[in-house]
Tab-separated table of C-alpha atoms in Angstrom:
chain	number	residue	atom	x	y	z
Z	1	MET	CA	-16.747	24.212	-2.760
Z	2	ALA	CA	-16.210	20.701	-4.304
Z	3	LEU	CA	-14.242	17.830	-1.969
Z	4	PHE	CA	-12.056	16.931	-4.636
Z	5	ASN	CA	-10.863	20.218	-6.729
Z	6	ASP	CA	-7.427	18.795	-7.452
Z	7	SER	CA	-7.713	17.155	-10.696
Z	8	ILE	CA	-3.754	16.756	-11.590
Z	9	GLU	CA	-3.731	14.794	-8.658
Z	10	LEU	CA	-7.054	12.526	-9.032
Z	11	ASN	CA	-5.910	12.039	-12.094
Z	12	ARG	CA	-2.630	10.894	-11.339
Z	13	LEU	CA	-4.236	8.532	-8.285
Z	14	HIS	CA	-6.214	7.050	-11.594
Z	15	GLY	CA	-3.698	6.458	-13.473
Z	16	ALA	CA	-1.288	4.804	-11.113
Z	17	ASP	CA	-4.784	2.755	-10.222
Z	18	VAL	CA	-5.241	1.606	-13.489
Z	19	LEU	CA	-1.357	0.324	-14.485
Z	20	TYR	CA	-1.596	-1.183	-11.521
Z	21	ASN	CA	-4.591	-3.282	-12.655
Z	22	ARG	CA	-3.090	-3.734	-16.153
Z	23	ILE	CA	-0.217	-5.368	-14.748
Z	24	ALA	CA	-2.218	-7.535	-12.508
Z	25	LYS	CA	-3.559	-8.394	-15.799
Z	26	LEU	CA	-1.193	-8.713	-17.736
Z	27	SER	CA	0.607	-11.111	-15.347
Z	28	GLU	CA	-1.808	-13.767	-15.748
Z	29	HIS	CA	-0.824	-14.835	-18.790
Z	30	TYR	CA	2.820	-15.053	-18.100
Z	31	PHE	CA	2.363	-17.103	-14.716
Z	32	ARG	CA	1.065	-19.823	-13.577
Z	33	GLU	CA	1.097	-22.547	-11.473
Z	34	ASP	CA	3.352	-22.355	-9.017
Z	35	THR	CA	6.945	-21.814	-10.746
Z	36	LEU	CA	7.797	-18.473	-12.534
Z	37	ASP	CA	7.798	-19.025	-16.371
Z	38	ASP	CA	10.259	-16.844	-18.826
Z	39	THR	CA	9.558	-13.297	-17.336
Z	40	SER	CA	11.067	-11.611	-20.427
Z	41	GLU	CA	8.343	-10.713	-22.376
Z	42	PHE	CA	6.255	-9.681	-19.205
Z	43	ILE	CA	8.496	-6.955	-17.950
Z	44	LYS	CA	8.903	-6.122	-21.460
Z	45	GLN	CA	5.033	-5.400	-22.094
Z	46	ALA	CA	5.478	-3.912	-18.075
Z	47	GLN	CA	8.216	-1.750	-19.448
Z	48	ARG	CA	5.825	-0.294	-22.245
Z	49	LEU	CA	3.470	0.698	-19.697
Z	50	ILE	CA	5.505	2.576	-17.366
Z	51	GLU	CA	6.131	4.506	-20.006
Z	52	GLY	CA	3.225	5.203	-21.758
Z	53	ALA	CA	1.999	6.527	-18.038
Z	54	ARG	CA	5.688	8.626	-17.812
Z	55	SER	CA	5.415	8.395	-14.081
Z	56	THR	CA	9.193	8.091	-12.320
Z	57	ASP	CA	7.519	7.962	-9.002
Z	58	THR	CA	5.722	4.207	-9.620
Z	59	ILE	CA	7.605	0.694	-9.466
Z	60	ILE	CA	5.762	-2.238	-10.773
Z	61	GLY	CA	7.187	-5.353	-9.416
Z	62	ILE	CA	7.533	-9.072	-8.319
Z	63	PHE	CA	8.385	-9.905	-4.778
Z	64	ASP	CA	10.369	-13.114	-3.690
Z	65	HIS	CA	8.890	-14.398	-0.314
Z	66	ARG	CA	11.076	-16.698	0.135
Z	67	THR	CA	14.034	-14.153	0.351
Z	68	TRP	CA	12.067	-10.827	1.408
Z	69	SER	CA	13.790	-9.312	-1.987
Z	70	PRO	CA	12.424	-8.210	-4.998
Z	71	MET	CA	12.821	-10.108	-8.015
Z	72	ILE	CA	11.190	-7.944	-10.510
Z	73	GLU	CA	11.855	-4.158	-10.538
Z	74	ILE	CA	9.778	-1.980	-13.614
Z	75	GLY	CA	10.704	1.805	-13.132
Z	76	ALA	CA	12.664	1.059	-9.992
Z	77	ASP	CA	16.090	3.341	-11.573
Z	78	GLU	CA	13.870	6.076	-12.697
Z	79	PHE	CA	12.365	5.781	-9.194
Z	80	TRP	CA	15.164	5.370	-6.810
Z	81	GLY	CA	18.314	6.926	-9.111
Z	82	PRO	CA	21.157	4.760	-10.165
Z	83	ILE	CA	22.535	1.885	-8.348
Z	84	SER	CA	24.911	0.022	-8.792
Z	85	GLY	CA	26.173	-3.773	-7.174
Z	86	THR	CA	24.028	-6.961	-6.921
Z	87	LYS	CA	20.925	-7.147	-6.045
Z	88	GLU	CA	22.174	-6.981	-2.240
Z	89	ASP	CA	23.644	-4.194	-2.129
Z	90	ARG	CA	21.025	-2.611	-4.434
Z	91	ILE	CA	18.922	-3.377	-1.420
Z	92	LYS	CA	21.372	-1.977	1.370
Z	93	THR	CA	21.624	1.059	-0.204
Z	94	ILE	CA	18.295	1.656	-0.756
Z	95	LEU	CA	17.745	1.113	2.809
Z	96	SER	CA	20.585	3.571	4.254
Z	97	PHE	CA	17.944	5.775	2.224
Z	98	LEU	CA	15.615	5.657	5.506
Z	99	ASP	CA	14.898	8.501	6.749
Z	100	ASN	CA	15.813	9.037	10.396
Z	101	GLY	CA	13.748	7.098	12.749
Z	102	TYR	CA	12.523	4.148	10.130
Z	103	GLN	CA	15.435	1.764	10.411
Z	104	SER	CA	13.455	-0.413	12.004
Z	105	PHE	CA	11.112	-0.962	9.727
Z	106	PRO	CA	12.848	-3.457	7.329
Z	107	ILE	CA	12.694	-5.811	10.396
Z	108	ASP	CA	9.744	-4.570	12.557
Z	109	SER	CA	7.404	-4.911	9.103
Z	110	VAL	CA	8.877	-8.421	8.391
Z	111	ARG	CA	8.596	-9.827	12.306
Z	112	TRP	CA	5.075	-8.932	12.077
Z	113	GLN	CA	4.101	-9.751	8.756
Z	114	ILE	CA	4.775	-13.632	9.593
Z	115	SER	CA	3.765	-13.680	13.124
Z	116	VAL	CA	0.150	-12.796	11.794
Z	117	LEU	CA	0.712	-15.302	8.621
Z	118	ASN	CA	1.474	-18.082	11.149
Z	119	GLU	CA	-1.722	-17.133	13.173
Z	120	ILE	CA	-3.656	-17.162	10.581
Z	121	PRO	CA	-5.839	-20.626	9.895
Z	122	PHE	CA	-6.105	-22.058	6.407
Z	123	ALA	CA	-9.941	-21.688	5.875
Z	124	GLU	CA	-8.827	-17.986	6.024
Z	125	ARG	CA	-6.124	-17.835	3.973
Z	126	ILE	CA	-7.269	-16.769	0.583
Z	127	ASN	CA	-7.377	-13.461	-0.941
Z	128	PHE	CA	-4.475	-11.539	0.992
Z	129	ARG	CA	-4.129	-7.443	0.364
Z	130	PHE	CA	-0.996	-5.870	1.805
Z	131	TYR	CA	-0.622	-2.483	1.898
Z	132	HIS	CA	1.995	-0.422	3.400
Z	133	CYS	CA	1.603	3.562	4.378
Z	134	GLY	CA	4.097	6.838	4.754
Z	135	ILE	CA	7.704	4.938	5.135
Z	136	ARG	CA	9.918	8.347	4.794
Z	137	TYR	CA	12.918	8.184	2.137
Z	138	LYS	CA	16.044	10.740	1.803
Z	139	LEU	CA	17.499	9.941	-1.519
Z	140	PRO	CA	20.891	10.772	-3.248
Z	141	THR	CA	19.006	14.237	-4.622
Z	142	GLN	CA	17.881	14.790	-0.975
Z	143	LYS	CA	14.202	14.458	-2.432
Z	144	GLN	CA	11.861	13.706	0.336
Z	145	ILE	CA	9.588	10.668	-0.318
Z	146	SER	CA	6.947	9.414	1.635
Z	147	LEU	CA	6.084	5.504	0.003
Z	148	PHE	CA	3.249	3.117	-0.407
Z	149	SER	CA	3.071	-0.004	-1.319
Z	150	GLN	CA	0.415	-2.762	-2.818
Z	151	GLY	CA	0.853	-6.028	-2.445
Z	152	VAL	CA	-0.841	-9.112	-3.899
Z	153	PRO	CA	0.242	-12.542	-3.480
Z	154	PHE	CA	0.143	-14.825	-6.023
Z	155	GLN	CA	0.992	-18.678	-6.523
Z	156	TYR	CA	-0.063	-20.507	-3.528
Z	157	ASP	CA	0.663	-24.048	-2.563
Z	158	ALA	CA	-1.599	-27.019	-1.035
Z	159	LEU	CA	-1.026	-24.709	2.407
Z	160	ARG	CA	-2.423	-21.109	0.792
Z	161	ASN	CA	1.119	-20.412	2.047
Z	162	PHE	CA	2.687	-17.716	-1.107
Z	163	SER	CA	5.717	-17.751	-2.946
Z	164	TYR	CA	5.463	-13.762	-4.409
Z	165	THR	CA	3.491	-10.816	-4.748
Z	166	PHE	CA	2.474	-8.390	-7.496
Z	167	ASN	CA	4.441	-4.727	-5.672
Z	168	TYR	CA	3.057	-1.994	-6.580
Z	169	VAL	CA	5.074	0.988	-4.928
Z	170	GLN	CA	4.728	5.293	-5.182
Z	171	ASN	CA	5.495	7.858	-3.820
Z	172	VAL	CA	3.218	9.904	-1.479
Z	173	SER	CA	4.253	12.664	0.032
Z	174	HIS	CA	1.789	14.772	-1.836
Z	175	LEU	CA	-0.911	12.750	0.091
Z	176	ILE	CA	1.358	12.526	3.724
Z	177	LYS	CA	1.461	15.168	5.678
Z	178	LYS	CA	5.358	16.498	6.569
Z	179	GLU	CA	4.725	16.061	9.925
Z	180	PHE	CA	3.817	12.735	10.281
Z	181	ASN	CA	6.683	10.437	12.030
Z	182	SER	CA	5.199	6.896	11.800
Z	183	TYR	CA	3.799	4.552	9.112
Z	184	TRP	CA	1.184	1.848	9.030
Z	185	ILE	CA	0.363	-1.365	7.625
Z	186	ARG	CA	-2.770	-2.645	7.013
Z	187	MET	CA	-3.298	-6.818	5.644
Z	188	SER	CA	-6.689	-7.722	4.575
Z	189	PHE	CA	-7.720	-11.258	4.296
Z	190	GLY	CA	-10.758	-13.791	3.786
Z	191	LYS	CA	-13.402	-14.064	1.412
Z	192	ASN	CA	-14.805	-10.976	1.156
Z	193	SER	CA	-11.790	-9.530	3.041
Z	194	GLU	CA	-13.619	-9.513	5.936
Z	195	PHE	CA	-10.262	-10.234	8.446
Z	196	VAL	CA	-8.214	-7.143	8.888
Z	197	ARG	CA	-4.540	-7.192	10.773
Z	198	THR	CA	-2.932	-3.679	11.250
Z	199	PHE	CA	0.457	-2.843	12.701
Z	200	TYR	CA	1.383	1.199	13.618
Z	201	GLY	CA	4.823	1.681	13.424
Z	202	ALA	CA	5.154	4.200	16.301
Z	203	THR	CA	3.625	2.728	18.762
Z	204	LYS	CA	4.591	-1.041	17.752
Z	205	GLU	CA	1.251	-1.542	17.939
Z	206	TYR	CA	-0.602	-4.838	16.365
Z	207	SER	CA	-4.231	-4.867	16.315
Z	208	LYS	CA	-6.870	-7.269	15.088
Z	209	ARG	CA	-9.155	-3.927	14.480
Z	210	ASP	CA	-8.832	-1.950	11.306
Z	211	LEU	CA	-7.123	0.997	11.068
Z	212	LEU	CA	-10.805	3.087	11.201
Z	213	SER	CA	-13.566	2.055	13.383
Z	214	ASN	CA	-16.947	1.316	11.367
Z	215	ARG	CA	-18.420	4.498	12.375
Z	216	GLU	CA	-15.132	6.432	10.977
Z	217	LYS	CA	-15.741	4.382	7.791
Z	218	GLU	CA	-19.497	5.005	7.774
Z	219	ILE	CA	-18.696	9.379	8.089
Z	220	LEU	CA	-15.709	9.302	5.493
Z	221	ARG	CA	-18.102	7.203	3.033
Z	222	LEU	CA	-20.636	10.683	3.207
Z	223	ILE	CA	-17.597	13.195	3.015
Z	224	ALA	CA	-16.121	11.248	-0.438
Z	225	GLN	CA	-20.099	11.553	-1.487
Z	226	ASP	CA	-18.777	15.650	-0.901
Z	227	ILE	CA	-21.927	15.449	1.790
Z	228	PRO	CA	-21.728	18.972	3.973
Z	229	THR	CA	-20.752	18.330	7.407
Z	230	LYS	CA	-24.855	19.216	8.697
Z	231	GLU	CA	-26.201	16.967	6.639
Z	232	ILE	CA	-23.875	14.450	7.917
Z	233	ALA	CA	-24.446	14.863	11.323
Z	234	ASP	CA	-28.411	15.065	10.180
Z	235	GLN	CA	-28.286	11.579	8.651
Z	236	LEU	CA	-26.492	9.821	11.518
Z	237	SER	CA	-28.040	11.412	14.549
Z	238	ILE	CA	-24.909	13.049	16.150
Z	239	SER	CA	-23.436	16.548	16.404
Z	240	THR	CA	-21.249	18.110	13.695
Z	241	ASN	CA	-18.932	18.552	16.334
Z	242	THR	CA	-18.513	14.648	16.422
Z	243	VAL	CA	-18.198	15.026	12.316
Z	244	SER	CA	-15.676	17.175	12.939
Z	245	ASN	CA	-13.901	15.185	16.020
Z	246	HIS	CA	-14.209	11.838	14.139
Z	247	ARG	CA	-12.492	13.652	10.753
Z	248	SER	CA	-9.416	14.746	12.755
Z	249	ASN	CA	-9.294	11.782	14.274
Z	250	MET	CA	-9.141	10.165	10.694
Z	251	ILE	CA	-6.624	12.706	9.199
Z	252	GLU	CA	-4.141	11.987	12.166
Z	253	ARG	CA	-4.036	8.390	12.451
Z	254	LEU	CA	-3.887	7.890	8.599
Z	255	GLY	CA	-1.409	11.186	8.375
Z	256	ALA	CA	-3.332	12.591	5.356
Z	257	ARG	CA	-1.995	16.099	4.526
Z	258	ASP	CA	-5.773	17.163	4.391
Z	259	THR	CA	-9.340	15.408	4.043
Z	260	THR	CA	-9.047	15.110	0.108
Z	261	ALA	CA	-5.793	13.452	1.171
Z	262	LEU	CA	-7.536	11.221	3.880
Z	263	VAL	CA	-10.486	10.310	1.332
Z	264	GLN	CA	-7.171	9.003	-1.155
Z	265	ILE	CA	-5.549	7.171	1.064
Z	266	ALA	CA	-8.859	5.336	2.549
Z	267	LYS	CA	-9.895	4.144	-0.626
Z	268	MET	CA	-6.210	2.768	-1.886
Z	269	VAL	CA	-6.239	0.215	0.937
Z	270	CYS	CA	-10.328	-0.833	0.447
Z	271	MET	CA	-11.443	0.943	3.505
Z	272	ILE	CA	-14.381	2.696	1.892
C-alpha cells in the first residue's frame, strides 16, 4: 500500500502551501524598505485568496514583533469565531482558549525567541524561518484544535533585526495525535538554513540540535519515497528493527499521528 493514501489531506496541505507562497509573493508588491505601505490592497487580494481556497482552518497575516501581537489577520474570524473588543481584548480572549497545560506557552515561547535572537551573530542573521507545532486550543464551540504556524521575517534593519513576519497558521489536529501533550518550536537561519534552534514545550528543553537527528532524517527521506522498511535497512546497513525504532521515535518526538503525518510535518518545517 502506498504511504500517501489520503488524497484529501494531501490536497489540503498542498493547497495551504500554495496559498502561503502566493501571499508571500503578493507581499513583495506592497511592502518596501523599513516601513509598511498602505495595506488595504494587500488585504483585499489576500482575502480573495483565502476565499478562493474556501478554508476556515487557515489564517494568513502579519505579526508585529515590536508589540508581539498580530497586525493583520486574514481568515481569523472564520478560524476563531466572532470575537469582539479591541485588539488587546481579542488577544486575551484567544489566549483564554489555550487548553490545559498550554497556558505558559506565550511567555515561554517569547522568552525563548528573544534569548535565541540575542545570541545569534550578525553574519548568521539571515534567512530566518520560525515554526510552531502542537499548541492546543479549545474553542467556545468545544472544537479542539492543534496549531501549526510558519513565520518568515521581513523588513530587516542595518543590524538585521526585523519588525514583522508573514505568518501562516493552520489547524493540524488531523496530523497530531490526541495524546501528544506538548508542543515544539523550530527556528532555522543562515545562508543555507544550516543553523537550527529548537524548544520543546513539555520539558522546556532548549537545544542547538534539530528535533530529528541526521540519521533519522536520512531514514525519513527514504520513508517519504515509499521505500519498504527492509530495503531502507539494506541501503543503510542497519536492521529492520533499527529502522522501525527510529520511525517510532520520530513519531513520538514530533507528536505525529502516524507515519504519513510524520512525513508531512517534517516537510512543512523543511527538515526533509
